[in-house]
């Protein structure tokens, strides 16, 4: 039986991996909601042109599809534009999902809707939604629209792999600023590679129950990554330090990042636990989480290596629609 799937944000970081998973599947007809027509359209794909900030352009986008995977969104920038794209745009999409009677609706959200932690082995439903930025607030509002429409929200924390221009570049900026590795102060981090995230998101959209009951899942590898292992894996891959790697105390780390906003942002993140647990996601959809971060990261080294010298944009200054995260 052919499954008809609409993907928003397919040119973005995560959306691109969802698209790859969809292309690899059998008996799938694809419809892509895009702001800009592709230079070379795929004749096997149907394109719907529109913009989340223009609800009228969404009208009819979901007609005759079985599933919607919503990956588009805006990160950073003007608060009102964030509201129009993430909050009101997702509400308009949810209205179309209802109007068309779409059975499965999946939204790629973020664990950032809970704030900065610490969180340890947190399970769905245990934590309050307490976003700390305009981006996270509007994405939390988007989640509510999806859940009200009976959809499923997937909340990753740190996503790495091809297309990542924020997590690992930020870790590199932090390491270069610190000049060493943590001296026992880093927390546990939930992580997932983008390829696996794309495959599980597509699986949820095509194998889920479609019973109209809103659900939230944390999507991360079952084994959280100790912050020191995260930093040492990245440092070792890029040969940042010699055999005698300096160790940096928490106090020294805080002092060294004061004049480096991007490094300061990532220090605040890795210094505390952000561990979200949800084993049922992997057991329920027939997709395995694969190897952990330390084993999997070297496979992406060549992709990152050409970009390792470019520092990330400063924290909180990533305007534009989500194409790289």
Tab-separated table of C-alpha atoms in Angstrom:
chain	number	residue	atom	x	y	z
A	1	UNK	CA	0.000	0.000	0.000
A	2	UNK	CA	1.416	3.376	-1.016
A	3	UNK	CA	1.829	5.868	1.814
A	4	UNK	CA	1.486	9.542	1.015
A	5	UNK	CA	3.715	11.739	3.206
A	6	UNK	CA	4.056	15.519	3.449
A	7	UNK	CA	7.311	16.899	4.880
A	8	UNK	CA	7.898	20.515	5.868
A	9	UNK	CA	11.447	21.831	6.266
A	10	UNK	CA	12.922	19.165	3.977
A	11	UNK	CA	15.836	21.435	3.014
A	12	UNK	CA	16.883	21.807	6.659
A	13	UNK	CA	19.223	19.848	8.895
A	14	UNK	CA	16.762	17.399	10.430
A	15	UNK	CA	14.155	17.668	7.667
A	16	UNK	CA	16.783	16.628	5.144
A	17	UNK	CA	17.426	13.421	7.065
A	18	UNK	CA	13.700	12.712	7.300
A	19	UNK	CA	13.549	13.171	3.536
A	20	UNK	CA	16.425	10.705	3.079
A	21	UNK	CA	14.611	8.134	5.228
A	22	UNK	CA	11.444	8.635	3.174
A	23	UNK	CA	13.305	8.228	-0.113
A	24	UNK	CA	14.825	4.969	1.132
A	25	UNK	CA	11.416	3.526	2.007
A	26	UNK	CA	9.235	1.579	-0.390
A	27	UNK	CA	5.783	2.582	-1.564
A	28	UNK	CA	6.019	6.231	-0.492
A	29	UNK	CA	4.728	9.204	-2.425
A	30	UNK	CA	6.318	12.441	-1.286
A	31	UNK	CA	4.915	15.941	-1.074
A	32	UNK	CA	7.264	18.695	0.104
A	33	UNK	CA	6.122	22.042	1.494
A	34	UNK	CA	8.803	24.509	0.389
A	35	UNK	CA	9.320	28.243	0.504
A	36	UNK	CA	11.540	28.288	-2.574
A	37	UNK	CA	11.044	26.010	-5.581
A	38	UNK	CA	14.052	23.689	-6.122
A	39	UNK	CA	16.411	24.537	-8.955
A	40	UNK	CA	16.083	20.968	-10.253
A	41	UNK	CA	12.718	19.548	-9.190
A	42	UNK	CA	12.421	15.817	-8.651
A	43	UNK	CA	9.720	14.592	-11.036
A	44	UNK	CA	8.755	11.894	-8.511
A	45	UNK	CA	8.002	14.503	-5.837
A	46	UNK	CA	5.051	16.866	-5.539
A	47	UNK	CA	5.925	20.384	-4.352
A	48	UNK	CA	3.649	22.760	-2.499
A	49	UNK	CA	4.958	26.316	-2.304
A	50	UNK	CA	4.178	28.382	0.774
A	51	UNK	CA	5.420	30.003	3.955
A	52	UNK	CA	4.598	29.262	7.588
A	53	UNK	CA	4.190	32.993	8.186
A	54	UNK	CA	1.420	33.048	5.570
A	55	UNK	CA	-1.350	30.712	6.844
A	56	UNK	CA	-3.315	31.088	3.608
A	57	UNK	CA	-0.467	29.417	1.705
A	58	UNK	CA	-0.974	26.282	3.794
A	59	UNK	CA	-4.539	25.802	2.618
A	60	UNK	CA	-4.943	22.388	1.004
A	61	UNK	CA	-1.337	21.366	1.649
A	62	UNK	CA	-2.415	18.271	3.583
A	63	UNK	CA	-5.143	17.079	1.239
A	64	UNK	CA	-4.918	13.385	0.348
A	65	UNK	CA	-1.879	12.600	2.502
A	66	UNK	CA	-1.592	9.889	5.149
A	67	UNK	CA	1.088	11.509	7.305
A	68	UNK	CA	2.694	14.896	7.939
A	69	UNK	CA	6.209	15.339	9.330
A	70	UNK	CA	6.661	18.949	10.408
A	71	UNK	CA	10.348	19.911	10.595
A	72	UNK	CA	10.180	23.560	9.526
A	73	UNK	CA	10.542	26.385	11.988
A	74	UNK	CA	12.348	29.581	12.737
A	75	UNK	CA	15.342	29.819	15.092
A	76	UNK	CA	16.315	33.141	16.655
A	77	UNK	CA	15.606	36.657	15.483
A	78	UNK	CA	12.541	38.857	15.847
A	79	UNK	CA	10.075	37.681	18.507
A	80	UNK	CA	6.995	38.503	16.435
A	81	UNK	CA	8.332	36.671	13.405
A	82	UNK	CA	9.083	33.670	15.619
A	83	UNK	CA	5.491	33.741	16.847
A	84	UNK	CA	4.100	33.956	13.324
A	85	UNK	CA	6.260	31.107	12.003
A	86	UNK	CA	6.491	28.653	14.887
A	87	UNK	CA	3.285	29.281	16.821
A	88	UNK	CA	0.724	30.580	14.323
A	89	UNK	CA	2.241	28.725	11.370
A	90	UNK	CA	2.060	25.407	13.170
A	91	UNK	CA	-1.488	26.174	14.304
A	92	UNK	CA	-2.462	26.760	10.665
A	93	UNK	CA	-0.786	23.484	9.669
A	94	UNK	CA	-2.609	21.652	12.475
A	95	UNK	CA	-5.879	23.091	11.181
A	96	UNK	CA	-5.075	21.674	7.747
A	97	UNK	CA	-4.229	18.294	9.278
A	98	UNK	CA	-7.651	18.213	10.917
A	99	UNK	CA	-9.436	19.447	7.802
A	100	UNK	CA	-7.811	16.759	5.657
A	101	UNK	CA	-8.277	13.992	8.218
A	102	UNK	CA	-4.562	13.127	8.282
A	103	UNK	CA	-4.006	10.064	10.476
A	104	UNK	CA	-0.441	10.753	11.615
A	105	UNK	CA	1.092	14.129	12.434
A	106	UNK	CA	4.680	14.309	13.723
A	107	UNK	CA	6.469	17.451	14.924
A	108	UNK	CA	10.224	17.723	15.439
A	109	UNK	CA	10.322	19.737	18.630
A	110	UNK	CA	13.101	20.220	21.154
A	111	UNK	CA	13.870	19.353	24.760
A	112	UNK	CA	14.826	23.029	25.146
A	113	UNK	CA	11.160	23.703	25.949
A	114	UNK	CA	12.057	22.577	29.489
A	115	UNK	CA	14.723	25.227	30.018
A	116	UNK	CA	18.348	24.664	30.959
A	117	UNK	CA	18.159	21.886	33.575
A	118	UNK	CA	19.606	20.011	35.295
A	119	UNK	CA	17.498	17.000	34.224
A	120	UNK	CA	18.403	13.434	35.054
A	121	UNK	CA	16.632	10.407	33.523
A	122	UNK	CA	13.539	12.573	32.931
A	123	UNK	CA	10.630	10.801	31.267
A	124	UNK	CA	7.744	12.224	29.232
A	125	UNK	CA	5.242	14.020	31.429
A	126	UNK	CA	7.590	14.474	34.380
A	127	UNK	CA	8.989	17.924	33.625
A	128	UNK	CA	7.202	21.261	33.360
A	129	UNK	CA	7.426	23.181	30.114
A	130	UNK	CA	9.504	26.209	31.063
A	131	UNK	CA	11.145	27.686	27.942
A	132	UNK	CA	13.835	30.290	28.474
A	133	UNK	CA	13.887	32.002	25.060
A	134	UNK	CA	11.487	33.363	22.470
A	135	UNK	CA	12.433	30.515	20.143
A	136	UNK	CA	11.675	27.859	22.752
A	137	UNK	CA	8.483	29.593	23.850
A	138	UNK	CA	7.101	29.635	20.330
A	139	UNK	CA	8.171	26.052	19.736
A	140	UNK	CA	6.420	25.030	22.951
A	141	UNK	CA	3.285	26.716	21.599
A	142	UNK	CA	3.746	24.766	18.353
A	143	UNK	CA	3.849	21.546	20.340
A	144	UNK	CA	0.498	22.347	21.929
A	145	UNK	CA	-1.113	22.794	18.518
A	146	UNK	CA	0.271	19.452	17.336
A	147	UNK	CA	-0.845	17.611	20.471
A	148	UNK	CA	-4.319	19.167	20.277
A	149	UNK	CA	-4.574	17.777	16.745
A	150	UNK	CA	-3.716	14.292	18.012
A	151	UNK	CA	-0.129	14.430	16.752
A	152	UNK	CA	3.173	13.210	18.147
A	153	UNK	CA	5.944	15.499	19.360
A	154	UNK	CA	9.560	14.311	19.242
A	155	UNK	CA	11.950	16.174	21.535
A	156	UNK	CA	15.673	15.624	20.856
A	157	UNK	CA	18.301	17.428	22.937
A	158	UNK	CA	21.652	17.496	21.106
A	159	UNK	CA	21.679	16.392	17.463
A	160	UNK	CA	24.969	15.753	15.670
A	161	UNK	CA	25.934	14.530	12.221
A	162	UNK	CA	25.945	15.819	8.660
A	163	UNK	CA	24.348	19.234	8.541
A	164	UNK	CA	25.029	20.144	12.182
A	165	UNK	CA	26.307	23.684	12.363
A	166	UNK	CA	25.580	24.316	16.024
A	167	UNK	CA	26.253	21.437	18.436
A	168	UNK	CA	29.733	20.282	17.468
A	169	UNK	CA	30.933	23.677	16.158
A	170	UNK	CA	29.881	25.096	19.533
A	171	UNK	CA	31.744	22.327	21.365
A	172	UNK	CA	34.838	23.152	19.311
A	173	UNK	CA	34.525	26.821	20.210
A	174	UNK	CA	34.212	25.861	23.870
A	175	UNK	CA	37.242	23.563	23.781
A	176	UNK	CA	39.408	26.157	22.069
A	177	UNK	CA	38.362	28.756	24.614
A	178	UNK	CA	38.942	26.464	27.596
A	179	UNK	CA	42.291	25.185	26.348
A	180	UNK	CA	41.652	21.827	28.004
A	181	UNK	CA	39.113	19.286	29.199
A	182	UNK	CA	36.746	19.412	32.200
A	183	UNK	CA	38.167	18.475	35.555
A	184	UNK	CA	35.175	16.353	36.593
A	185	UNK	CA	32.456	19.021	36.366
A	186	UNK	CA	30.590	18.178	33.114
A	187	UNK	CA	27.085	16.642	33.134
A	188	UNK	CA	25.339	13.849	31.239
A	189	UNK	CA	23.935	14.764	27.826
A	190	UNK	CA	21.222	13.088	25.739
A	191	UNK	CA	22.371	12.877	22.125
A	192	UNK	CA	21.202	11.478	18.806
A	193	UNK	CA	22.739	11.480	15.342
A	194	UNK	CA	20.689	13.146	12.632
A	195	UNK	CA	20.478	10.069	10.418
A	196	UNK	CA	18.887	7.998	13.182
A	197	UNK	CA	16.622	10.904	14.131
A	198	UNK	CA	15.395	11.134	10.543
A	199	UNK	CA	14.669	7.420	10.410
A	200	UNK	CA	12.767	7.307	13.710
A	201	UNK	CA	10.752	10.413	12.798
A	202	UNK	CA	9.717	8.829	9.511
A	203	UNK	CA	8.892	5.570	11.295
A	204	UNK	CA	6.665	7.344	13.803
A	205	UNK	CA	4.853	9.024	10.915
A	206	UNK	CA	4.279	5.814	8.972
A	207	UNK	CA	4.064	3.077	11.609
A	208	UNK	CA	2.377	4.889	14.486
A	209	UNK	CA	-1.100	4.050	15.750
A	210	UNK	CA	-2.814	7.024	14.095
A	211	UNK	CA	-5.446	7.011	16.833
A	212	UNK	CA	-5.688	10.779	17.258
A	213	UNK	CA	-4.108	10.718	20.731
A	214	UNK	CA	-1.382	13.335	21.243
A	215	UNK	CA	1.928	11.929	22.503
A	216	UNK	CA	5.345	13.289	23.481
A	217	UNK	CA	8.569	11.300	23.116
A	218	UNK	CA	12.139	12.189	23.977
A	219	UNK	CA	14.326	10.980	21.137
A	220	UNK	CA	17.911	10.286	22.092
A	221	UNK	CA	20.288	7.376	22.363
A	222	UNK	CA	19.398	5.327	25.469
A	223	UNK	CA	22.910	5.843	26.867
A	224	UNK	CA	23.529	9.458	27.905
A	225	UNK	CA	26.976	10.820	27.098
A	226	UNK	CA	29.132	12.039	29.991
A	227	UNK	CA	30.125	15.607	29.231
A	228	UNK	CA	33.801	14.821	29.618
A	229	UNK	CA	33.488	11.978	27.093
A	230	UNK	CA	31.643	14.302	24.706
A	231	UNK	CA	34.370	16.927	24.856
A	232	UNK	CA	37.259	14.456	24.805
A	233	UNK	CA	35.804	12.623	21.756
A	234	UNK	CA	35.496	15.867	19.814
A	235	UNK	CA	38.919	17.084	20.957
A	236	UNK	CA	40.562	13.781	20.056
A	237	UNK	CA	38.904	13.615	16.647
A	238	UNK	CA	40.249	17.032	15.719
A	239	UNK	CA	43.599	16.671	17.521
A	240	UNK	CA	43.107	19.785	19.633
A	241	UNK	CA	45.408	18.818	22.477
A	242	UNK	CA	48.626	16.889	22.878
A	243	UNK	CA	49.322	13.797	24.960
A	244	UNK	CA	49.265	15.808	28.172
A	245	UNK	CA	45.783	17.293	27.942
A	246	UNK	CA	45.297	20.176	30.393
A	247	UNK	CA	42.464	19.849	32.905
A	248	UNK	CA	40.313	22.872	33.597
A	249	UNK	CA	38.403	23.484	36.825
A	250	UNK	CA	34.820	24.748	36.775
A	251	UNK	CA	35.900	28.120	38.157
A	252	UNK	CA	38.609	28.522	35.526
A	253	UNK	CA	36.184	27.470	32.786
A	254	UNK	CA	33.648	30.116	33.807
A	255	UNK	CA	36.338	32.780	33.807
A	256	UNK	CA	37.724	31.826	30.388
A	257	UNK	CA	34.372	31.982	28.582
A	258	UNK	CA	33.280	35.373	29.925
A	259	UNK	CA	34.171	37.202	26.712
A	260	UNK	CA	33.079	34.389	24.377
A	261	UNK	CA	29.266	34.171	24.152
A	262	UNK	CA	29.100	31.016	22.016
A	263	UNK	CA	31.531	29.159	24.276
A	264	UNK	CA	29.731	30.485	27.348
A	265	UNK	CA	26.404	29.173	26.037
A	266	UNK	CA	27.791	25.676	25.454
A	267	UNK	CA	29.586	25.675	28.800
A	268	UNK	CA	26.276	26.373	30.535
A	269	UNK	CA	24.752	23.491	28.625
A	270	UNK	CA	27.375	20.782	29.179
A	271	UNK	CA	28.081	21.740	32.783
A	272	UNK	CA	24.784	20.220	33.988
A	273	UNK	CA	22.785	17.063	33.252
A	274	UNK	CA	20.390	17.080	30.294
A	275	UNK	CA	19.401	13.426	30.313
A	276	UNK	CA	16.002	12.460	28.911
A	277	UNK	CA	14.910	8.815	28.992
A	278	UNK	CA	12.309	7.207	26.720
A	279	UNK	CA	13.096	3.589	25.833
A	280	UNK	CA	9.570	2.981	24.528
A	281	UNK	CA	10.310	5.020	21.425
A	282	UNK	CA	12.889	2.486	20.228
A	283	UNK	CA	10.931	-0.604	21.155
A	284	UNK	CA	7.699	0.626	19.617
A	285	UNK	CA	8.672	1.589	16.057
A	286	UNK	CA	11.196	-0.966	14.834
A	287	UNK	CA	14.153	1.421	14.608
A	288	UNK	CA	17.276	0.798	16.666
A	289	UNK	CA	19.284	3.650	18.210
A	290	UNK	CA	22.566	2.334	16.830
A	291	UNK	CA	25.992	2.869	18.365
A	292	UNK	CA	26.607	5.508	20.986
A	293	UNK	CA	28.230	8.888	20.426
A	294	UNK	CA	31.877	7.877	20.905
A	295	UNK	CA	31.578	5.048	18.367
A	296	UNK	CA	29.463	6.927	15.847
A	297	UNK	CA	30.995	10.403	15.827
A	298	UNK	CA	34.195	9.499	13.893
A	299	UNK	CA	32.008	8.554	10.912
A	300	UNK	CA	31.072	12.213	10.602
A	301	UNK	CA	34.593	13.560	11.129
A	302	UNK	CA	35.289	14.207	7.452
A	303	UNK	CA	32.052	16.183	7.070
A	304	UNK	CA	32.887	18.319	10.089
A	305	UNK	CA	36.562	18.685	9.285
A	306	UNK	CA	35.981	21.112	6.417
A	307	UNK	CA	33.894	23.273	8.721
A	308	UNK	CA	35.798	22.953	11.974
A	309	UNK	CA	37.640	26.216	11.538
A	310	UNK	CA	34.449	28.243	11.304
A	311	UNK	CA	33.192	29.374	14.706
A	312	UNK	CA	29.435	29.073	15.323
A	313	UNK	CA	27.253	32.145	15.359
A	314	UNK	CA	26.866	33.692	18.751
A	315	UNK	CA	24.280	32.064	20.979
A	316	UNK	CA	20.848	33.495	20.378
A	317	UNK	CA	21.749	35.044	17.028
A	318	UNK	CA	20.732	32.424	14.514
A	319	UNK	CA	18.013	34.173	12.507
A	320	UNK	CA	16.280	32.572	9.571
A	321	UNK	CA	14.200	29.517	8.904
A	322	UNK	CA	15.552	26.272	10.191
A	323	UNK	CA	17.726	24.880	7.461
A	324	UNK	CA	20.771	23.750	9.423
A	325	UNK	CA	19.572	22.493	12.795
